Each structure stands twice: as structure tokens, then as C-alpha cells.
Coordinates of C-alpha atoms in Angstrom, one line a residue:
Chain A
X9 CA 195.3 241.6 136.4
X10 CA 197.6 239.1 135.3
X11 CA 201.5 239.6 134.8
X12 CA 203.1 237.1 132.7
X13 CA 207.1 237.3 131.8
X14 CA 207.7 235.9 128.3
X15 CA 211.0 237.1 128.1
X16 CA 213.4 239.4 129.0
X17 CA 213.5 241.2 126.1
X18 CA 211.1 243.3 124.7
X19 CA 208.3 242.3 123.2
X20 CA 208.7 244.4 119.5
X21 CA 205.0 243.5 119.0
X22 CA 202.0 241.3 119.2
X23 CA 198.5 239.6 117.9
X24 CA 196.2 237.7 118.8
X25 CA 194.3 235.0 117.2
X26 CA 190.3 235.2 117.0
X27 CA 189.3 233.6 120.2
X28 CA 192.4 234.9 122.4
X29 CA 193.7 231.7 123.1
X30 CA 196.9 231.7 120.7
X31 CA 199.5 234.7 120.4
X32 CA 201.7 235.8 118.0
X33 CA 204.8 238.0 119.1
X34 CA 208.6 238.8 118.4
X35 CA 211.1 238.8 121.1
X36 CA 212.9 241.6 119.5
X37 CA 214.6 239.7 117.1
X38 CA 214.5 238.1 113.5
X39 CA 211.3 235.5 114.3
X40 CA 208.0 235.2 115.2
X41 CA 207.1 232.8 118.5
X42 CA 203.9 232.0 118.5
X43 CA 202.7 230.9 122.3
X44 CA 199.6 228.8 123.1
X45 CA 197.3 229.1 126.5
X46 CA 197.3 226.0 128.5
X47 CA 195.1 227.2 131.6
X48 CA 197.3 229.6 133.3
X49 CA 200.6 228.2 131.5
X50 CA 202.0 229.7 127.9
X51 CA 203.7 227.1 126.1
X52 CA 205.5 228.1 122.6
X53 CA 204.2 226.2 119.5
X54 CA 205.3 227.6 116.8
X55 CA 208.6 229.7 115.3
X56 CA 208.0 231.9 112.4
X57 CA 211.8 232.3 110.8
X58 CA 211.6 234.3 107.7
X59 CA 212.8 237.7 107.9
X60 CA 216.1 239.2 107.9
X61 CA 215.6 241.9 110.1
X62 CA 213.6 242.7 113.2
X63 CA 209.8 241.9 112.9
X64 CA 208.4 245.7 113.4
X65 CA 204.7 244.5 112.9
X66 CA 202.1 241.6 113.3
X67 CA 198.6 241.6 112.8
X68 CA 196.8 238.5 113.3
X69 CA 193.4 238.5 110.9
X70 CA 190.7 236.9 113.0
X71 CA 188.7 235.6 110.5
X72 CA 190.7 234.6 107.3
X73 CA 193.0 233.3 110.3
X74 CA 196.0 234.4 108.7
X75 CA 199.5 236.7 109.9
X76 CA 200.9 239.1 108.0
X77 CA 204.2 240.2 109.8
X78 CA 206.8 243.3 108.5
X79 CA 210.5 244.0 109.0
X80 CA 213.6 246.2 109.0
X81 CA 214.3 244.1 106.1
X82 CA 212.0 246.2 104.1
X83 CA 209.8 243.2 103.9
X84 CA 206.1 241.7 104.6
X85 CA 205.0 238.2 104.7
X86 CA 201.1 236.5 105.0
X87 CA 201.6 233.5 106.7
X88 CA 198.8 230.9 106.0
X89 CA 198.2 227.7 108.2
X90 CA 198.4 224.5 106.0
X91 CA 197.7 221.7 108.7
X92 CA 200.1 222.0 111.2
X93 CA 202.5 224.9 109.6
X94 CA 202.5 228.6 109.1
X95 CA 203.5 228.7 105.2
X96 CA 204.4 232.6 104.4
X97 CA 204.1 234.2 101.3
X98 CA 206.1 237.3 100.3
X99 CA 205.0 240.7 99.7
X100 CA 207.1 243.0 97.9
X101 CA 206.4 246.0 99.5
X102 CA 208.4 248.6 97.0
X103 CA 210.0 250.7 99.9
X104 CA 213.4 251.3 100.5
X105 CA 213.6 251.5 104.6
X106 CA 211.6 249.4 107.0
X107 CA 208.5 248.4 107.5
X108 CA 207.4 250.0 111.1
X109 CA 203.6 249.1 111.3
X110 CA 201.1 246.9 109.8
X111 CA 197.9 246.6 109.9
X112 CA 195.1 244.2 108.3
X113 CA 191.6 246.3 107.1
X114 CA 187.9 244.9 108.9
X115 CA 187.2 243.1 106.1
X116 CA 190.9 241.1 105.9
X117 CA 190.9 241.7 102.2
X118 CA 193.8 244.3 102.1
X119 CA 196.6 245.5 104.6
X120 CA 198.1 248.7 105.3
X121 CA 202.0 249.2 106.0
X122 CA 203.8 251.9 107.1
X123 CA 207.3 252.7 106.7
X124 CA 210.3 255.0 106.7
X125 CA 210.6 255.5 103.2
X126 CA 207.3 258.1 104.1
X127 CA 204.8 256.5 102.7
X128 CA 202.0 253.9 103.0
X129 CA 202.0 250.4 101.3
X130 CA 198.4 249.0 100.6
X131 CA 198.3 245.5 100.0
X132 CA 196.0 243.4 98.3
X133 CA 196.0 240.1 96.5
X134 CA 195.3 239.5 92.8
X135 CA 193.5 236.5 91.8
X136 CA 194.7 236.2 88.2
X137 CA 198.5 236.3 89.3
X138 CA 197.9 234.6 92.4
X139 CA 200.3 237.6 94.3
X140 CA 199.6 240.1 96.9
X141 CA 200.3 243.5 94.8
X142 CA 200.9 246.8 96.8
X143 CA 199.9 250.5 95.7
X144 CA 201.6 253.3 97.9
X145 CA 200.5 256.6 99.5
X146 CA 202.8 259.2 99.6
X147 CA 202.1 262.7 99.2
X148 CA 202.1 264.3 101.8
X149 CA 203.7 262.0 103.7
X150 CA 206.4 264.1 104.7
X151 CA 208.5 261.6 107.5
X152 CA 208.4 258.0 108.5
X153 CA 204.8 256.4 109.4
X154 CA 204.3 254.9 112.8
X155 CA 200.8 253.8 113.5
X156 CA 198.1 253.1 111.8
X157 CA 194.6 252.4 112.0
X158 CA 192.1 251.6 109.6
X159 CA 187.9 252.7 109.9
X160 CA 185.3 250.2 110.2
X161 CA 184.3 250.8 106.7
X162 CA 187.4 249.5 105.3
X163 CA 188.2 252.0 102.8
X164 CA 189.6 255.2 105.5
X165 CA 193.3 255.0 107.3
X166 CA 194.4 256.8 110.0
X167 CA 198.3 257.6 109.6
X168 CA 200.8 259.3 112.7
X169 CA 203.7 260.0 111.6
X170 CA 207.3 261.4 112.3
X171 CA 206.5 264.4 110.7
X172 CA 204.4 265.2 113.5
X173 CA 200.5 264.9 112.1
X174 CA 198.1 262.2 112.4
X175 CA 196.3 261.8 108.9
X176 CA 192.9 260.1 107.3
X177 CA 193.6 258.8 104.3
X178 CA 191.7 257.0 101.5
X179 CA 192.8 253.5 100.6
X180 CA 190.3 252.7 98.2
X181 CA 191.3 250.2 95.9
X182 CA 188.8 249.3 93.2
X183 CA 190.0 246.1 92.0
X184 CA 188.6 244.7 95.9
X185 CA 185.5 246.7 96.6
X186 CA 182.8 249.1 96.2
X187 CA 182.7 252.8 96.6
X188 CA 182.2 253.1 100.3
X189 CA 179.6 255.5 101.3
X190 CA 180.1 259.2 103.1
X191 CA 181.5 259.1 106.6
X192 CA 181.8 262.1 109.1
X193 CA 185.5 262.4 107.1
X194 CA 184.1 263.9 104.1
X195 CA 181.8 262.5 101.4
X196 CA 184.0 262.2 98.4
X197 CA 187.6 261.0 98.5
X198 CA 188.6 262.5 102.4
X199 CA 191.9 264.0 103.1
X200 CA 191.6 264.9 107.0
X201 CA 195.2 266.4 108.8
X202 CA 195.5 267.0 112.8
X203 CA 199.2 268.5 113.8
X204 CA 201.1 268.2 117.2
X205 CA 203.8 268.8 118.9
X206 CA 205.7 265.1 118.5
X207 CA 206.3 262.3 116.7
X208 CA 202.6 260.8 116.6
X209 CA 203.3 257.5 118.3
X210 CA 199.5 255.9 118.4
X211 CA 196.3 256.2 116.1
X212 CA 192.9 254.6 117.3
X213 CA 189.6 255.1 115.6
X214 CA 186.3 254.6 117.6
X215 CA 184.2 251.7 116.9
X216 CA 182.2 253.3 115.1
X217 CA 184.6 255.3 113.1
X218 CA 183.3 258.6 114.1
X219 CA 186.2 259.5 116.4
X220 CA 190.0 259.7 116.1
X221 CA 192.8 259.9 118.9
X222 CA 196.5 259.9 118.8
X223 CA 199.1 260.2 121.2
X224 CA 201.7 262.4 120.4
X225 CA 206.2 262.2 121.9
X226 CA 205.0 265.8 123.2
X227 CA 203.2 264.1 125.9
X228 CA 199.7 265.4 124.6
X229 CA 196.8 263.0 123.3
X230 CA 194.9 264.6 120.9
X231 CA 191.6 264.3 119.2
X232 CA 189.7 265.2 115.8
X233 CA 188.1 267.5 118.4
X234 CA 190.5 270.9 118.2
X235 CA 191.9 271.1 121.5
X236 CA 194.9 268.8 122.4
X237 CA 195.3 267.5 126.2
X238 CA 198.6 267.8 127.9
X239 CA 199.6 265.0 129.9
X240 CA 201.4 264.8 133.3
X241 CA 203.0 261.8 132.0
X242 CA 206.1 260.9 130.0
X243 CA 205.1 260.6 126.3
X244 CA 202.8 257.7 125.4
X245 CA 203.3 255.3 122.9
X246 CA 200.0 253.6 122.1
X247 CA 196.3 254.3 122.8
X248 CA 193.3 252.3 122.3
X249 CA 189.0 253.1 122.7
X250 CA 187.5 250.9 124.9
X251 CA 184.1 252.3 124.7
X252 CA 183.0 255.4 122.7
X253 CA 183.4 257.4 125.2
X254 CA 186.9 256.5 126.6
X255 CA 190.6 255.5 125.6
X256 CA 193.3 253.9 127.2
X257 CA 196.7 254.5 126.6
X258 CA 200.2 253.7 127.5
X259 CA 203.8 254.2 127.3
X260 CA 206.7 255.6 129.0
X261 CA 205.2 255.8 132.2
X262 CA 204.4 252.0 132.3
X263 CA 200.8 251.9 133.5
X264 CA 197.7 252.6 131.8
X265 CA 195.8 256.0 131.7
X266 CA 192.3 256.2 131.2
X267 CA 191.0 259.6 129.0
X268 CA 187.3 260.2 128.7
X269 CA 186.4 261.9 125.3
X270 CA 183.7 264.1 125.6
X271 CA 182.0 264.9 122.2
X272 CA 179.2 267.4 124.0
X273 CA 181.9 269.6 125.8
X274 CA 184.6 269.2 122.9
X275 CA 187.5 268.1 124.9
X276 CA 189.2 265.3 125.7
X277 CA 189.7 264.6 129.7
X278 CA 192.0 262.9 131.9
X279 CA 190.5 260.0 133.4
X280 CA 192.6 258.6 135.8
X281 CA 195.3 255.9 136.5
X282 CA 194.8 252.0 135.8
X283 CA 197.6 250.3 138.1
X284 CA 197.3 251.5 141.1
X285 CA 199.2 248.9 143.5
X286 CA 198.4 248.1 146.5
X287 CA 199.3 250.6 149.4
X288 CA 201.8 249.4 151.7
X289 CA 201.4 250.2 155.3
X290 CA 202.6 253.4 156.2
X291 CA 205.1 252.6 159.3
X292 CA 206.7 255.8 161.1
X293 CA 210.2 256.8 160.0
X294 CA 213.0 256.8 162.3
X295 CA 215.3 259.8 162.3
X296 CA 218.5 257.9 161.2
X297 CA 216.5 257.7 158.0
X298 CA 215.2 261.2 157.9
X299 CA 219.0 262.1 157.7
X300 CA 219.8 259.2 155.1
X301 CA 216.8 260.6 153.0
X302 CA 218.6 264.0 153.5
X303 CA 221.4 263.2 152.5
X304 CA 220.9 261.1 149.5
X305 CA 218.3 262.8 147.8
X306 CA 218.0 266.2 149.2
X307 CA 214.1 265.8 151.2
X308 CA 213.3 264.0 154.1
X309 CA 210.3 262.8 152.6
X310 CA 208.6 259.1 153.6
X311 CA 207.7 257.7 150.2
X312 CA 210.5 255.7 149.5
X313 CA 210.0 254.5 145.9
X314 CA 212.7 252.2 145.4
X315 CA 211.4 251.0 142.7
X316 CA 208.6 251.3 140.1
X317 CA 205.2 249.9 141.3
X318 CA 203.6 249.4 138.6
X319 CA 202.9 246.1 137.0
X320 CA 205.4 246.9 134.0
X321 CA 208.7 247.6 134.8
X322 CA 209.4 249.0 131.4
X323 CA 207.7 251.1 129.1
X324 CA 204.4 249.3 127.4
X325 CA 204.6 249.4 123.6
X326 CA 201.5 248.0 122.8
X327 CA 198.1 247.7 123.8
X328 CA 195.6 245.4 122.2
X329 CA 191.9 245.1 123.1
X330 CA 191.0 241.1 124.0
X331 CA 187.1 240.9 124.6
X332 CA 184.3 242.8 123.3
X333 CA 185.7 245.3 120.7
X334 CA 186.4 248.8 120.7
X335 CA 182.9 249.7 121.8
X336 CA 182.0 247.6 125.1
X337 CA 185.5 246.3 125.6
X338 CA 185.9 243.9 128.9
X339 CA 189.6 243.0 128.8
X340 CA 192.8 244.1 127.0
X341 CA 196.2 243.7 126.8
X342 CA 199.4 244.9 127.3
X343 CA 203.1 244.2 126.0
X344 CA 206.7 246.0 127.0
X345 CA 210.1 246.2 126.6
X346 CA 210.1 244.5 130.4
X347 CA 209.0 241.2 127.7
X348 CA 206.0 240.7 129.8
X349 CA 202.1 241.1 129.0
X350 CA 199.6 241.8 131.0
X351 CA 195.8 241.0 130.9
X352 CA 193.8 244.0 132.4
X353 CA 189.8 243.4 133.2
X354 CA 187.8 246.3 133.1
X355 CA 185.3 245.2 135.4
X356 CA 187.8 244.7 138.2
X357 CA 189.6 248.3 137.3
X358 CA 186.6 249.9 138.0
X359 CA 185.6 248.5 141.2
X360 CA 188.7 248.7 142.4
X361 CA 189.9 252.1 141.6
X362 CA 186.7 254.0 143.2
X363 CA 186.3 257.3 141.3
X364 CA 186.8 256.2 138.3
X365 CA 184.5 255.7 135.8
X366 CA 184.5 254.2 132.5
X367 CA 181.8 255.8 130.4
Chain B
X10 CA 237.2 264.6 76.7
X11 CA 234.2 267.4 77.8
X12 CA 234.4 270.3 75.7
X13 CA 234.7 272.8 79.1
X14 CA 237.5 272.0 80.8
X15 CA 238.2 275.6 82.1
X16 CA 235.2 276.3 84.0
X17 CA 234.9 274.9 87.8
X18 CA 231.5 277.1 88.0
X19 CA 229.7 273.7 88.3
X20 CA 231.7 272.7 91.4
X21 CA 229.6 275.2 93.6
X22 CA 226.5 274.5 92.2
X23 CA 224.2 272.7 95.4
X24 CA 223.3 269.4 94.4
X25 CA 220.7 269.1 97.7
X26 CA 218.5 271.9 96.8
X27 CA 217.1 269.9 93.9
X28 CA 216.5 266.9 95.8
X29 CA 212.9 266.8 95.5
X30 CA 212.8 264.4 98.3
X31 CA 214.6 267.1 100.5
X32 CA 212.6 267.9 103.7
X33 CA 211.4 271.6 104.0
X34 CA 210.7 272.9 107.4
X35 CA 207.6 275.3 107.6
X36 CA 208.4 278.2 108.3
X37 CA 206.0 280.9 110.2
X38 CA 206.8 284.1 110.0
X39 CA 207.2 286.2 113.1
X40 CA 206.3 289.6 113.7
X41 CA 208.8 291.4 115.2
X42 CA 207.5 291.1 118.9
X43 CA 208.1 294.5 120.2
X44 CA 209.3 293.7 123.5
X45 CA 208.7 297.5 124.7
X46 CA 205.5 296.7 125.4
X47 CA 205.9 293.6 127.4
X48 CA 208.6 295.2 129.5
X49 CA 206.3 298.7 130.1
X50 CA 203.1 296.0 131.3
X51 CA 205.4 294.0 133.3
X52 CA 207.5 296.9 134.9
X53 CA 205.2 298.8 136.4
X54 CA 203.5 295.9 138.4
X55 CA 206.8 295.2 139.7
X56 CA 207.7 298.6 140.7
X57 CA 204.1 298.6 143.1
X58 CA 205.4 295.5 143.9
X59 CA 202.6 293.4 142.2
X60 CA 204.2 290.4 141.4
X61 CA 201.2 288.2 140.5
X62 CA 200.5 290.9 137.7
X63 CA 203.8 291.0 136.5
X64 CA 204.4 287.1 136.1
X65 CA 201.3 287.1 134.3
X66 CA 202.0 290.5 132.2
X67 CA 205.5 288.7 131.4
X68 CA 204.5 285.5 130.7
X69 CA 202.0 286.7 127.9
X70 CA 202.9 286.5 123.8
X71 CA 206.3 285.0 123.9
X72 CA 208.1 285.7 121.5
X73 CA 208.1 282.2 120.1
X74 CA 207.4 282.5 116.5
X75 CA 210.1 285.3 116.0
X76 CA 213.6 285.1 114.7
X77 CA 214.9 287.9 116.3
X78 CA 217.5 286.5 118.3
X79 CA 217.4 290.2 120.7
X80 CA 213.8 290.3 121.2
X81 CA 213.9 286.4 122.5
X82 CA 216.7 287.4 125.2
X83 CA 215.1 290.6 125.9
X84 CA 212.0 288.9 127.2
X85 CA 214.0 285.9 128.8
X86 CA 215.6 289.1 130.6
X87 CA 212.3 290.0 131.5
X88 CA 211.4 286.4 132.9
X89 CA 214.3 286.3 134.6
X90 CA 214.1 289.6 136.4
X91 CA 210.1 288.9 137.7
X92 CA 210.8 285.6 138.7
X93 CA 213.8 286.6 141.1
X94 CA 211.7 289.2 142.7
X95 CA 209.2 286.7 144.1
X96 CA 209.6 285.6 147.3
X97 CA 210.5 282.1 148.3
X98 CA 207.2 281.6 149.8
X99 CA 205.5 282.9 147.0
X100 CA 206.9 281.0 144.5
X101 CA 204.2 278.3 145.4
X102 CA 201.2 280.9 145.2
X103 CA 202.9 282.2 141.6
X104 CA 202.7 278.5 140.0
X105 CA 199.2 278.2 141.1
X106 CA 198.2 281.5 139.4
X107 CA 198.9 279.9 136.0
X108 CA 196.9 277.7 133.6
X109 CA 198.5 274.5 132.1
X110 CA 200.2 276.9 128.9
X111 CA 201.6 279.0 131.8
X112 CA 203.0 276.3 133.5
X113 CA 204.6 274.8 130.3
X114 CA 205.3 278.2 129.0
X115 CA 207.4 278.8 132.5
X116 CA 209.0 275.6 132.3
X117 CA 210.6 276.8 128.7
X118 CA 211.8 280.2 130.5
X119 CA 213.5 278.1 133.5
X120 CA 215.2 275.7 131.1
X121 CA 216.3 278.8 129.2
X122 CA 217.8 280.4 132.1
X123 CA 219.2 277.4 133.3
X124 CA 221.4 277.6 129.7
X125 CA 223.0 281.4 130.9
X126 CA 223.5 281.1 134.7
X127 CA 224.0 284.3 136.4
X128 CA 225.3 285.1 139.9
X129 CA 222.2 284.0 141.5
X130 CA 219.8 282.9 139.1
X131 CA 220.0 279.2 139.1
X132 CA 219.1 278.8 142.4
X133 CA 215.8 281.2 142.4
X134 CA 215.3 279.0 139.0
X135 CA 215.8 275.7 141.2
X136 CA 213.3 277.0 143.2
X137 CA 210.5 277.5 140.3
X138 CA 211.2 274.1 138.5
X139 CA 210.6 272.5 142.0
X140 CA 207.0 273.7 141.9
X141 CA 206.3 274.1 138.4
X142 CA 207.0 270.4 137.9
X143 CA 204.5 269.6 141.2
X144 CA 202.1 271.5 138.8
X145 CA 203.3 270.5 135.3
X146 CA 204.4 266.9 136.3
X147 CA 207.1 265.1 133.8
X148 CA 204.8 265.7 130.9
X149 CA 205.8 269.5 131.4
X150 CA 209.5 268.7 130.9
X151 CA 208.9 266.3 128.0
X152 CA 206.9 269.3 125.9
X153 CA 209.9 272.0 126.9
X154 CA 212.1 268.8 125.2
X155 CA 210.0 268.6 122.1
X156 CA 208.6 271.7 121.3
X157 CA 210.2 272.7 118.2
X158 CA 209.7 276.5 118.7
X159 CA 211.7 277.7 121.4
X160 CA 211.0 280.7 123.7

């Protein structure tokens, strides 16, 4: 588990290029740093000034190799290498508040943005005109959208929003593709709705599409299977499958919780915690500091957590999987407002934290 | 120059409730929770001095979905009066007795007492928030925060 301190401010969001060694990120302000791996050492190579407003969103399209990056300035742009440049192109999104989230679709032809204006901005590019050209979703979009996922069959997006329900919709645009073919979300044009308690802060589909989770401000996670869990932690803010079976997700807690979704039983389970740190040996404690205890917080307890233990030292805003995809994934990432990422192996989780089990 | 100048009429008229892009709550109807009911189950339990049964008695159909200002401080009454009756000791034993809703569902009565204290109440409600949030954890707290119907 490697910690690595970009900054000191938050990291607003992040992307990866397609074989992991380049990433794309914004230290919460107007630009985009893009950092290269040299071993164990991240030098920055590139500075994407475009926007006027804080970069909300980047999504870095693995095969195309392209960025597309959205704003509080109510903006998006696809960045394109040319040789040894990032050359962006503006997309006129049509909103009238910022961009939050964006998103590119499997197939890298279209992306998906969501905003505060309440509604969805799909994004595609036009050959004749040479421009990316957007169509919007907004009924019934009812508050502002923040997260979205799209389902392997390019055509489905999964929307949270403020308005506190997570949402499948169809972004089928004709001019790009083909009719896609029934999924477990309905056989003609699917309109699917889950409601919480909270602002839905996180939307992952499974690998294979067949399974939805979102994490809620109500500190539940819930499924496309009816019942919701309620979680012992402070509210999470993003969530991600790493096999079909289980999810990670993260937020105000700063460490990673593992959930096991259980599509036999119908429930969704807590699995256990992913940063457990080392324990530090238990010396006796004197009376003096019984009475301290006592006195300054009311128990005369031993743990003394000065501190937080966990890797992060602020909450994680974003967790992004490295190697092996959403269904066998080895390694994945996290980034928070402490402006430092961290690279989390699975293999080593599981040996190290005994009882749990990654199914 | 408009042809009615005389009538202000117009001036009162609500501009926002045409805004088409105005946002509309939903709105669930509530039955009028008769709280009778909940205070003859609870009441006897107490009297025997059963106070497992009462907590349980008290703590089912809140009146959450209901307007009625009366019937939601009838039943916070009711809370109020079971959970002082517990003994410090079996405070502990009381938290256990309840499933995850319960827990959550008690952490709503406590934070509602806390908002009226009485003579004694906020220390016998220290005393429940203590366990419930060993049980409930920080997540308990966060859903009493968020939950947009109150008890």
C-alpha cells in the first residue's frame, strides 16, 4: 500500500491513462497536472490551463487516449495529444450551472456529463461539422447530478443525484450506434429508479452490467437488490466493484470498506475494513494518565487515538480501479482532499487482514 | 400608458408557483397515528415493570409520516417516559434488544429530547446515546442528520 502526497490540497479528481503509468488530476484549482511514473518517483509533465473554473471531472479514455475534463465554468473540453501537446477542443455543454461529473462510454464514442442545471449532457462528435454536439436528459431529473456510470453495453447510464435517487437511463443516440440489445434493465427503452435517504454520492455498475450500487450522504449503500445497508460509518462518497461479487467504497471515514453483494440471499453485506494499521504495542498506563484521560475526555480509557490511523488523513473522494477491471480487479486507487493517492493491492489486503475475504 | 392603472390585484399574484422549474416536495400523507394505542401497549408493560416490552411497544410505528404536530410529541412523551424508567445498568441490555431500525429509530427519539430538556432528562438521554452509538456507530448519527422525515 503505497502513500504518495501530491499536494496539499485536494485532489478534485483523477484518471488514469491506459497502461497506469501517466495520471491526470486537478489540485483543486483551474488546471489539469498531468504526473508521469518514474520508478517510485512522480514527476509533472504536463499542465492543462483551459478552464475558468475548478475542473469537477476527468476521464481519461484508454483507448482513443484522449481527456475530456468539466468545470464550474459550465464547460467541457476533449483534449487530444498532437506530438508532444494536449490540444483541447471545446464542448458546449448547454447548461447553465457546473459541470460536477464526467464520464467517457466503453466504447469512447460519446460522454456523459452531469450537472447542476439537473440534467445529463451526452456528448458525441459529428463528422460532417467536425464538433462534439451534446443532447440532454432531464426529465425527471429533479436536483443536481453527481455520479455517473455508464453499462458495458454503451447505451445504459447510471445517474445519483441530489434529489436523492440513483437512476438508469437510456443514452442512446442513433447518429453513433445500433440498437443495443435487452439487458436485465428492461428490453425496450429502460427507465429504472432506486430512492434513499441522501444525496447519492457514488454509482458503480458491475462488470457485467447486471448489478448496480450507490452510496448514499445517509450513510447507507444500496443496491438494485431492495434492501439498503446501513453503515457504521460517516457517509461515503464513492464506491467501486472489484469482482462481481464485492465493492469497495470510501469516503468520510478515510479508509476503504469492503461490502460483499450477495445476489442468492438478496442483500448486500458488510465486509470489513481495508486499512487496518499496524497495532502498536500495548504498554501499561500509568495512573497520572488515567487521571489526564479523566479529565480531558471524560473515560479513562487506553486507546489514545491522537490521531487518525489510517493511511488518508482526509476524506477519499475518489476511487479508481488500476489492474484487471471491475471483475478480477488486483489493484486500485485512491485520491483525497489530504492531496495524496494511494495504491491498494488486493492480494496483499487479503493476506493481511485474515477474515476477510474477497469473493 | 396601461389601460388599468387602478387595480394593484396583480401585485399579489405569486410569480413562483408557475415556475415550472419550481421544486415540489412529495408529499405522503399520514394517517393520523392514534397515539392511544401506542401509549395503552407501552403502559401496561411499564406498570408490571417490563421494560424490555415497553421500549419495544414504544418504539413501534412512529409517527413519522404524520403532520400532526400533537401526536409526534405525544409519542416523544412516551419515549421519553420508558427510557427514564430503565435502569442505568439496563440501558446496555435495552440497546441490545433492538435491530439496526431500532437503534436508528432511538437515536432520532434521543436527538429529539435532547431539543426540550427537562429536569432530568438529558442526562438519562446521555446515558442512551452513549450506548446506542456503541451499537449504531457514527453512521447512526449521520441518518438521524439526514433523514428528511422526522420522528
Amino acid at each position: 500500500m503505497a502513500y504518495h502526497s501530491f499536494l496539499l490540497e485536494p485532489i478534485s479528481c483523477h484518471s488514469w491513462n491506459k497502461d497506469r503509468t501517466q495520471i491526470a488530476l486537478c489540485p483543486n484549482n483551474h488546471d489539469v497536472h498531468i504526473y508521469k511514473k518514474d520508478g517510485t518517483k512522480w514527476t509533472k509533465i504536463h499542465e492543462l490551463k483551459e478552464h475558468n473554473g475548478q475542473v469537477t471531472g476527468i476521464d481519461w479514455a484508454p483507448e482513443s487516449n484522449r481527456i475530456v475534463t468539466c468545470g464550474t465554468d459550465r464547460n467541457a473540453y476533449v483534449w487530444s495529444l498532437k506530438g508532444e501537446v494536449w490540444k483541447p477542443t471545446l464542448v458546449i455543454l448547454r447548461i447553465n450551472r457546473a459541470a460536477r461529473c464526467v464520464s467517457w462510454s466503453p466504447k469512447e464514442n460519446k460522454f456523459a456529463v452531469g450537472s447542476g442545471s439537473r440534467l445529463i449532457s451526452i456528448c458525441y462528435f459529428e463528422q460532417e461539422n467536425d464538433w462534439w454536439v451534446c443532447k440532454h436528459i432531464k426529465k425527471p431529473i429533479r436536483s443536481t447530478v453527481l455520479s455517473l456510470d455508464w453499462h458495458p453495453n454503451n447505451v445504459l447510464l447510471a445517474a445519483g443525484s441530489c434529489d436523492f435517487k440513483c437512476r438508469v437511463f437510456s443514452a442512446y443516440i442513433k447518429e453513433v450506434e445500433e440498437k443495443p440489445g435487452p439487458t436485465v434493465w428492461g428490453s425496450k427503452m429502460p427507465f429504472g429508479e432506486g430512492a434513499g435517504g441522501g444525496w447519492v454520492h457514488g454509482v458503480c455498475f458491475s462488470h457485467s452490467g447486471n448489478r448496480l450500487a450507490w452510496t448514499s450522504h445517509d450513510s447507507t449503500v444500496q443496491s438494485d437488490l431492495s434492501v439498503s445497508l446501513s453503515s457504521e460509518t460517516l457517509p461515503l462518497l464513492c464506491v467501486s466493484f472489484i469482482t462481481e461479487n464485492s465493492l469497495v467504497a470510501a469516503g468520510h471515514d478515510c479508509y476503504p470498506v469492503l461490502f460483499v453483494y450477495d445476489g442468492t440471499k438478496g442483500s448486500v453485506t458488510f465486509g470489513g475494513k481495508l486499512d487496518v494499521p499496524k497495532q502498536t504495542s500495548q504498554r501499561g498506563i500509568s495512573a497520572r494518565e488515567r487521571f489526564q484521560n479523566l479529565d480531558r475526555r471524560a473515560t479513562s480509557s487506553e486507546t489514545t487515538e491522537q490521531g487518525l490511523e489510517s493511511l488518508h488523513k482526509n476524506s477519499i473522494s475518489q476511487i479508481s480501479v488500476l489492474e484487471g477491471g471491475k471483475s478480477k480487479c488486483s489493484t486500485f486507487c485512491t485520491t483525497g482532499m489530504d492531496g495524496g493517492m494511494v495504491t491498494w493491492d488486493v492480494k496483499s489486503l487479503e493476506s493481511d487482514l485474515k477474515d476477510l475475504k474477497i469473493v | 400608458m396601461s389601460k388599468n392603472t387602478v387595480s394593484n390585484r396583480f401585485r399579489t399574484v405569486d410569480v413562483d408557483e408557475y415556475d415550472e422549474n419550481k421544486f415540489v416536495d412529495e408529499e405522503d400523507g399520514g394517517e393520523n397515528q392514534l397515539p392511544d394505542i401506542v401509549h395503552v401497549a407501552s403502559l401496561t408493560p411499564l406498570c408490571t415493570g417490563n421494560l424490555m416490552e415497553a421500549l419495544q411497544a414504544v418504539l413501534k410505528n412512529p409517527p413519522i409520516n404524520t403532520k400532526n404536530q400533537n401526536v409526534k410529541d405525544c409519542a416523544e412523551g412516551l419515549v421519553l417516559k420508558v427510557l427514564s424508567a430503565f435502569k442505568s445498568s439496563d440501558v446496555d441490555k435495552g440497546v441490545q434488544s433492538l435491530d439496526k431500525n431500532g437503534v436508528d429509530l432511538l437515536m432520532k427519539y434521543i436527538y429529539k429530547g435532547f431539543e426540550t430538556p427537562s429536569d432530568n432528562s438529558s442526562a438519562v438521554l446521555l446515558q442512551w446515546h452513549e450506548k446506542a452509538l456503541s451499537a449504531g456507530g457514527l453512521g447512526c448519527i449521520v441518518r438521524v442528520l439526514t433523514a428528511r422525515k422526522t420522528v
